[in-house]
PDB file of C-alpha atoms in Angstrom:
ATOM      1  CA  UNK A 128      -1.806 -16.884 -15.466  1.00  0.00           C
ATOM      2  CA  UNK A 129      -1.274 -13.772 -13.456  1.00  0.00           C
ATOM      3  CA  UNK A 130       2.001 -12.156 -12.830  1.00  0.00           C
ATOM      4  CA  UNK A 131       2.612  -9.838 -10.241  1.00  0.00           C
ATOM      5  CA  UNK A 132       5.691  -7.902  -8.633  1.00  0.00           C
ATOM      6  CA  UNK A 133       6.304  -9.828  -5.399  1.00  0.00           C
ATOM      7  CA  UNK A 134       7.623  -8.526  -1.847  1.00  0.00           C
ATOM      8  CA  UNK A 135       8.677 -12.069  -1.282  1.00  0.00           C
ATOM      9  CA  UNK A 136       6.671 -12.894   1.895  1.00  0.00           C
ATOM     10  CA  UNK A 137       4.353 -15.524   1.205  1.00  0.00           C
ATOM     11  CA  UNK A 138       5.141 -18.714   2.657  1.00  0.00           C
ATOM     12  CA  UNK A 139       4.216 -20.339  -1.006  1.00  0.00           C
ATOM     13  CA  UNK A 140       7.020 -17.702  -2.372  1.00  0.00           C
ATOM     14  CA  UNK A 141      10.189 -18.635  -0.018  1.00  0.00           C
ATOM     15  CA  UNK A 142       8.957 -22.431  -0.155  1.00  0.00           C
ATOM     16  CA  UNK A 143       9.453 -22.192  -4.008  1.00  0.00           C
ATOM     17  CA  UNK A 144      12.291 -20.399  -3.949  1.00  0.00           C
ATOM     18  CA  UNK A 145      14.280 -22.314  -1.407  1.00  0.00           C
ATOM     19  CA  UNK A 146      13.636 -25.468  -3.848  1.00  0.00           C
ATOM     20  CA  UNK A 147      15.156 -23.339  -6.285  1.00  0.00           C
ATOM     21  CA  UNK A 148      18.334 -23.395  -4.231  1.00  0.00           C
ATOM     22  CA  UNK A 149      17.898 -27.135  -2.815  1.00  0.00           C
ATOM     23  CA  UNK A 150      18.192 -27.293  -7.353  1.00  0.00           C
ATOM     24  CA  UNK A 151      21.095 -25.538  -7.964  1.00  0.00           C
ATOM     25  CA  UNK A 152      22.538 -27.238  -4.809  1.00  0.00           C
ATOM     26  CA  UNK A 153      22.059 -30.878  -6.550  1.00  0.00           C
ATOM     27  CA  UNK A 154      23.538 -29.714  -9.440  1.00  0.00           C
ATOM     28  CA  UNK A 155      26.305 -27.526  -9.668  1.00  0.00           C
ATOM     29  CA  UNK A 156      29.296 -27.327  -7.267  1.00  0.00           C
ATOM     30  CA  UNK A 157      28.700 -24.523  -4.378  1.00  0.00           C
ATOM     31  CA  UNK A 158      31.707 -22.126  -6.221  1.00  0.00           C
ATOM     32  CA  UNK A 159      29.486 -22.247  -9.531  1.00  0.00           C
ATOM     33  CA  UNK A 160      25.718 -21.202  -7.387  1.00  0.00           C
ATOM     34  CA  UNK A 161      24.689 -17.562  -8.509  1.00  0.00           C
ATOM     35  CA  UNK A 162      20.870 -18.084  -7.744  1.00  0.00           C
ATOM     36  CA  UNK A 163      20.172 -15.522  -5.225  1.00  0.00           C
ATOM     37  CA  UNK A 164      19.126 -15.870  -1.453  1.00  0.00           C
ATOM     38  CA  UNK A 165      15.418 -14.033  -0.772  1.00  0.00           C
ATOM     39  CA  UNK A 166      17.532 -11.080   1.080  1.00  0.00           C
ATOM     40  CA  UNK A 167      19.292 -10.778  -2.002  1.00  0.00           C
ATOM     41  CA  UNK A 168      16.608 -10.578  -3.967  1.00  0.00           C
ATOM     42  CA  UNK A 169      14.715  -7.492  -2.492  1.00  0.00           C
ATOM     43  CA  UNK A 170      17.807  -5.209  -2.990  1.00  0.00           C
ATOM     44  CA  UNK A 171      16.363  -2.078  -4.848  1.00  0.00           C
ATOM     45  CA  UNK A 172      17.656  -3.132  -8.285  1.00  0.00           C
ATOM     46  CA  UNK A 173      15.878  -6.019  -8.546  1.00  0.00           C
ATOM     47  CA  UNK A 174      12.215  -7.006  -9.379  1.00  0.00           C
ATOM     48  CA  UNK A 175      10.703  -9.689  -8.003  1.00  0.00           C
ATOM     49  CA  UNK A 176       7.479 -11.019  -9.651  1.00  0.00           C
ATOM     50  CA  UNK A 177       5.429 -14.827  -9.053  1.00  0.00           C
ATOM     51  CA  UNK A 178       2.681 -16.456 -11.378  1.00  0.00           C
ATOM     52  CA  UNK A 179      -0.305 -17.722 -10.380  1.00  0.00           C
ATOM     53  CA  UNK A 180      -2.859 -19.513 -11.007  1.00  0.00           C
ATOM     54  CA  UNK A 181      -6.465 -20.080  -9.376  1.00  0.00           C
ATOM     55  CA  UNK A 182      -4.164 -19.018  -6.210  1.00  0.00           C
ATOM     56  CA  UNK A 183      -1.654 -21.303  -6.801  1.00  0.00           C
ATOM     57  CA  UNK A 184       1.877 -20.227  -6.931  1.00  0.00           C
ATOM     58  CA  UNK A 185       2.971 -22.013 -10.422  1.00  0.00           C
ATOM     59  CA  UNK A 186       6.546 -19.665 -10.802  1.00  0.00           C
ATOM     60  CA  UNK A 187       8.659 -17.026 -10.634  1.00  0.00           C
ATOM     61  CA  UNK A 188      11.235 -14.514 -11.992  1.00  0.00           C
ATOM     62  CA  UNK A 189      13.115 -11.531 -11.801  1.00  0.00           C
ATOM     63  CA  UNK A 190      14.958  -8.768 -13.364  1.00  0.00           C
ATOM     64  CA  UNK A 191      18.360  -7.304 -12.141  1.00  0.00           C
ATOM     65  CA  UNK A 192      19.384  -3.952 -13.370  1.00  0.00           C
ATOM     66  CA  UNK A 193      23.078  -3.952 -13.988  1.00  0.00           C
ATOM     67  CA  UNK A 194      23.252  -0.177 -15.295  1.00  0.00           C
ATOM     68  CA  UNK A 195      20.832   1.763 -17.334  1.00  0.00           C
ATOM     69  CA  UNK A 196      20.964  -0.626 -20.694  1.00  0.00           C
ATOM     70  CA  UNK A 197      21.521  -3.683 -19.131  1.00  0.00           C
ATOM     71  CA  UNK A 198      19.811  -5.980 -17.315  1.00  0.00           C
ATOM     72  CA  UNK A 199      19.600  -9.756 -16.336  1.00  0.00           C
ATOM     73  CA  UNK A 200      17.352 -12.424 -15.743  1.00  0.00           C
ATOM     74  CA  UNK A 201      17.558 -14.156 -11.912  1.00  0.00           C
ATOM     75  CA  UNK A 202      15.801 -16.816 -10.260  1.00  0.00           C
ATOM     76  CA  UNK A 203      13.296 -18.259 -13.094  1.00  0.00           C
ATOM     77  CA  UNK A 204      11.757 -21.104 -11.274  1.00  0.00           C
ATOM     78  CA  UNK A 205       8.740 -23.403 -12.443  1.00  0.00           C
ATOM     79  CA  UNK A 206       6.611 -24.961  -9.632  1.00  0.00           C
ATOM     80  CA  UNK A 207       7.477 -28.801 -10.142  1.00  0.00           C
ATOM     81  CA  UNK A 208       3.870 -29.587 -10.290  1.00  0.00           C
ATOM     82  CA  UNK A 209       3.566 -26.886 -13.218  1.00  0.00           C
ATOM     83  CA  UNK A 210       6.447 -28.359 -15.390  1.00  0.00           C
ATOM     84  CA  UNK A 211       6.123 -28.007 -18.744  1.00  0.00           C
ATOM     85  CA  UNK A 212       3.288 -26.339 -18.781  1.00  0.00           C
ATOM     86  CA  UNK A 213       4.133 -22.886 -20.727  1.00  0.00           C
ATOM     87  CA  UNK A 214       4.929 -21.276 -17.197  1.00  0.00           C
ATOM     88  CA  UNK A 215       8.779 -20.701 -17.702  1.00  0.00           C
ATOM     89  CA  UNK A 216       8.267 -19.295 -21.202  1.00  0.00           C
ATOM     90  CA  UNK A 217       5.685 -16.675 -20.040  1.00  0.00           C
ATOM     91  CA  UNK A 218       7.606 -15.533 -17.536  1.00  0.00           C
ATOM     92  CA  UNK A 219      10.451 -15.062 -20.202  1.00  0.00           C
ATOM     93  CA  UNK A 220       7.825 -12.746 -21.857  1.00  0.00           C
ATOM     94  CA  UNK A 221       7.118 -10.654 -19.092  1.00  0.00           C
ATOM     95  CA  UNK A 222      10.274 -10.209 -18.353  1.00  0.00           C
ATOM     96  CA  UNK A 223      11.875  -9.227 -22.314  1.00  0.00           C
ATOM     97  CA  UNK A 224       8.582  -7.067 -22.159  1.00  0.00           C
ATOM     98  CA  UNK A 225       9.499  -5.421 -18.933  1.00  0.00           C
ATOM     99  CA  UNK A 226      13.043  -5.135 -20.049  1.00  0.00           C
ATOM    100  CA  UNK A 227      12.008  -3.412 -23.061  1.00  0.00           C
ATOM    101  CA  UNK A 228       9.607  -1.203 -21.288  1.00  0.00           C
ATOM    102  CA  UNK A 229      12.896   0.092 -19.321  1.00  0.00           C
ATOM    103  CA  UNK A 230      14.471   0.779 -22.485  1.00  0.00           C
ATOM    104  CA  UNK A 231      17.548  -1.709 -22.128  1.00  0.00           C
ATOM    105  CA  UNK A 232      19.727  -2.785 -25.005  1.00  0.00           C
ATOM    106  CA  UNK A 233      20.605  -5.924 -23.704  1.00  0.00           C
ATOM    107  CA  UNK A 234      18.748  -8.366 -21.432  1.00  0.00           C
ATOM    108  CA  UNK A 235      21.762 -11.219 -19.885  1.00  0.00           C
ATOM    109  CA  UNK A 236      21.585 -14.357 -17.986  1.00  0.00           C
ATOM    110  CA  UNK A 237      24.065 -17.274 -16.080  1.00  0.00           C
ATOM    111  CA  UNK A 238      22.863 -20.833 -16.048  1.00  0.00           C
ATOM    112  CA  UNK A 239      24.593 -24.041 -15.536  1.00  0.00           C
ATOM    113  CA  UNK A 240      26.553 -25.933 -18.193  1.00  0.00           C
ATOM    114  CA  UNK A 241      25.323 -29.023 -16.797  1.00  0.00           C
ATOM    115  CA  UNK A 242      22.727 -31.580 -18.446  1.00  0.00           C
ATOM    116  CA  UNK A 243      19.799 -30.683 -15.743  1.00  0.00           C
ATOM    117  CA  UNK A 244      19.933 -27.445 -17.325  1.00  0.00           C
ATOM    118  CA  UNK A 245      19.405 -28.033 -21.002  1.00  0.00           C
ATOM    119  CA  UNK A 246      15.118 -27.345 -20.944  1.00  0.00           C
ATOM    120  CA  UNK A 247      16.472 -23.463 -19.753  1.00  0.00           C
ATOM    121  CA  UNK A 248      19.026 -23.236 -22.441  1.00  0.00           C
ATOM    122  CA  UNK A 249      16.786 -24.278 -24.883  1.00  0.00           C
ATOM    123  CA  UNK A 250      13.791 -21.689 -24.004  1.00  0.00           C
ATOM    124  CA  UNK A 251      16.568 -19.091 -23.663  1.00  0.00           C
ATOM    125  CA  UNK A 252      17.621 -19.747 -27.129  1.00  0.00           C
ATOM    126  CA  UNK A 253      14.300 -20.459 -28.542  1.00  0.00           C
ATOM    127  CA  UNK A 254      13.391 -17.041 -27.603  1.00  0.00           C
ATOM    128  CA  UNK A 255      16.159 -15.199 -29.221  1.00  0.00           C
ATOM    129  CA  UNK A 256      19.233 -15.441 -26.825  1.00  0.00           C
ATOM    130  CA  UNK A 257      22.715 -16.233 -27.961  1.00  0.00           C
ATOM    131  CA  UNK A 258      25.658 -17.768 -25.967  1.00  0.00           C
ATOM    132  CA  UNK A 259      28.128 -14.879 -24.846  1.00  0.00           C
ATOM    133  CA  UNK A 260      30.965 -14.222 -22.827  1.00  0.00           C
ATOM    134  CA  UNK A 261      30.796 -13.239 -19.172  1.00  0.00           C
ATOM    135  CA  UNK A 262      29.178 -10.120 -18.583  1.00  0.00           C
ATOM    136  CA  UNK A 263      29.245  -7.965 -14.668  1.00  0.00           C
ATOM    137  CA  UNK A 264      30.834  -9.425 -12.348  1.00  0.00           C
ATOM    138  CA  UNK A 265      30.817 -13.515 -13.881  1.00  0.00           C
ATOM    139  CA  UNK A 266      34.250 -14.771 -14.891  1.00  0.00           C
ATOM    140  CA  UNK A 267      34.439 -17.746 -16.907  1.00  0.00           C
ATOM    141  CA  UNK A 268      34.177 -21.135 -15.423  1.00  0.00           C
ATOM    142  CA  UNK A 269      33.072 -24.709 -16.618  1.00  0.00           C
ATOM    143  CA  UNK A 270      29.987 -25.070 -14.955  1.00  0.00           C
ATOM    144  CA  UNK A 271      27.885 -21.879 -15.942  1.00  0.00           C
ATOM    145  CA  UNK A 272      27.083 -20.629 -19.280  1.00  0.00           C
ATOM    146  CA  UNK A 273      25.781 -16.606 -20.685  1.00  0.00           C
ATOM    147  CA  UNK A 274      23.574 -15.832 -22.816  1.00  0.00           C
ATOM    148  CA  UNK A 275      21.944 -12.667 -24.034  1.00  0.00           C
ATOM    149  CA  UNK A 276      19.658 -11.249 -26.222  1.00  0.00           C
ATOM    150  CA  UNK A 277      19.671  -7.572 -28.110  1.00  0.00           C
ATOM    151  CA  UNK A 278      16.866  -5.666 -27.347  1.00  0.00           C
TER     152      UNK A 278
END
């Protein structure tokens, strides 16, 4: 699997990540959506990066920085032909090893409280993060959950 940081212009890239909206779309209400649009996500404090393999686009994942200790986890997304495949949970990697790289003290997330997302949950909390309280800007609301983990 390669990773690389993405500009978020391949055809393969948007296709993926508009069925990562078409996802949260089908299951959570529109007030409880936090994935980001593609605009969104080439603002200067994020990163951006997509998995391949043998040229196919298998995932992707990226890394907001909410201040200079903190930062959280945005638009994971697993091909749906590469489900279950290990792709989510090295992308988790790269991303705890990029966050420790930066020197943060705390790596966050939102996902949805609802049944469709209980595979993320569980990676998130197989790899060390713990349910928490709303961190930025998130205020507390039925259908998403937080999690982080202490770097």
């Amino acid at each position: 699997m390669d990773i690389k940081i993405d500009d978020l212009s391949r055809d393969e890239v948007k296709a993926l990540l508009e069925e990562h909206l078409q996802g949260m779309a089908l299951n959570s209400p529109p007030e409880s959506i936090h994935a980001l649009t593609i605009e969104e996500l080439k603002k200067t404090e994020i990163t951006f990066w997509s998995a391949w393999e043998g040229g196919a686009l298998i995932g992707c994942g990226a890394l907001k920085e909410l201040d200079a200790h903190h930062g959280e986890i945005k638009s994971m997304r697993t091909s749906s032909l590469y489900l279950r495949r290990g792709v989510a949970g090295r992308m988790l990697e790269h991303i705890i090893e990029e966050a420790r790289h930066r020197n943060y003290k705390r790596l966050s997330l939102e996902t949805g409280s609802m049944e469709a997302f209980e595979p993320a949950k569980k990676l998130y909390l197989k790899n060390g993060f713990q349910y928490c309280r709303p961190f930025s800007n998130y205020i507390e609301e039925p259908n998403s959950v937080f999690m982080t983990l202490e770097l």
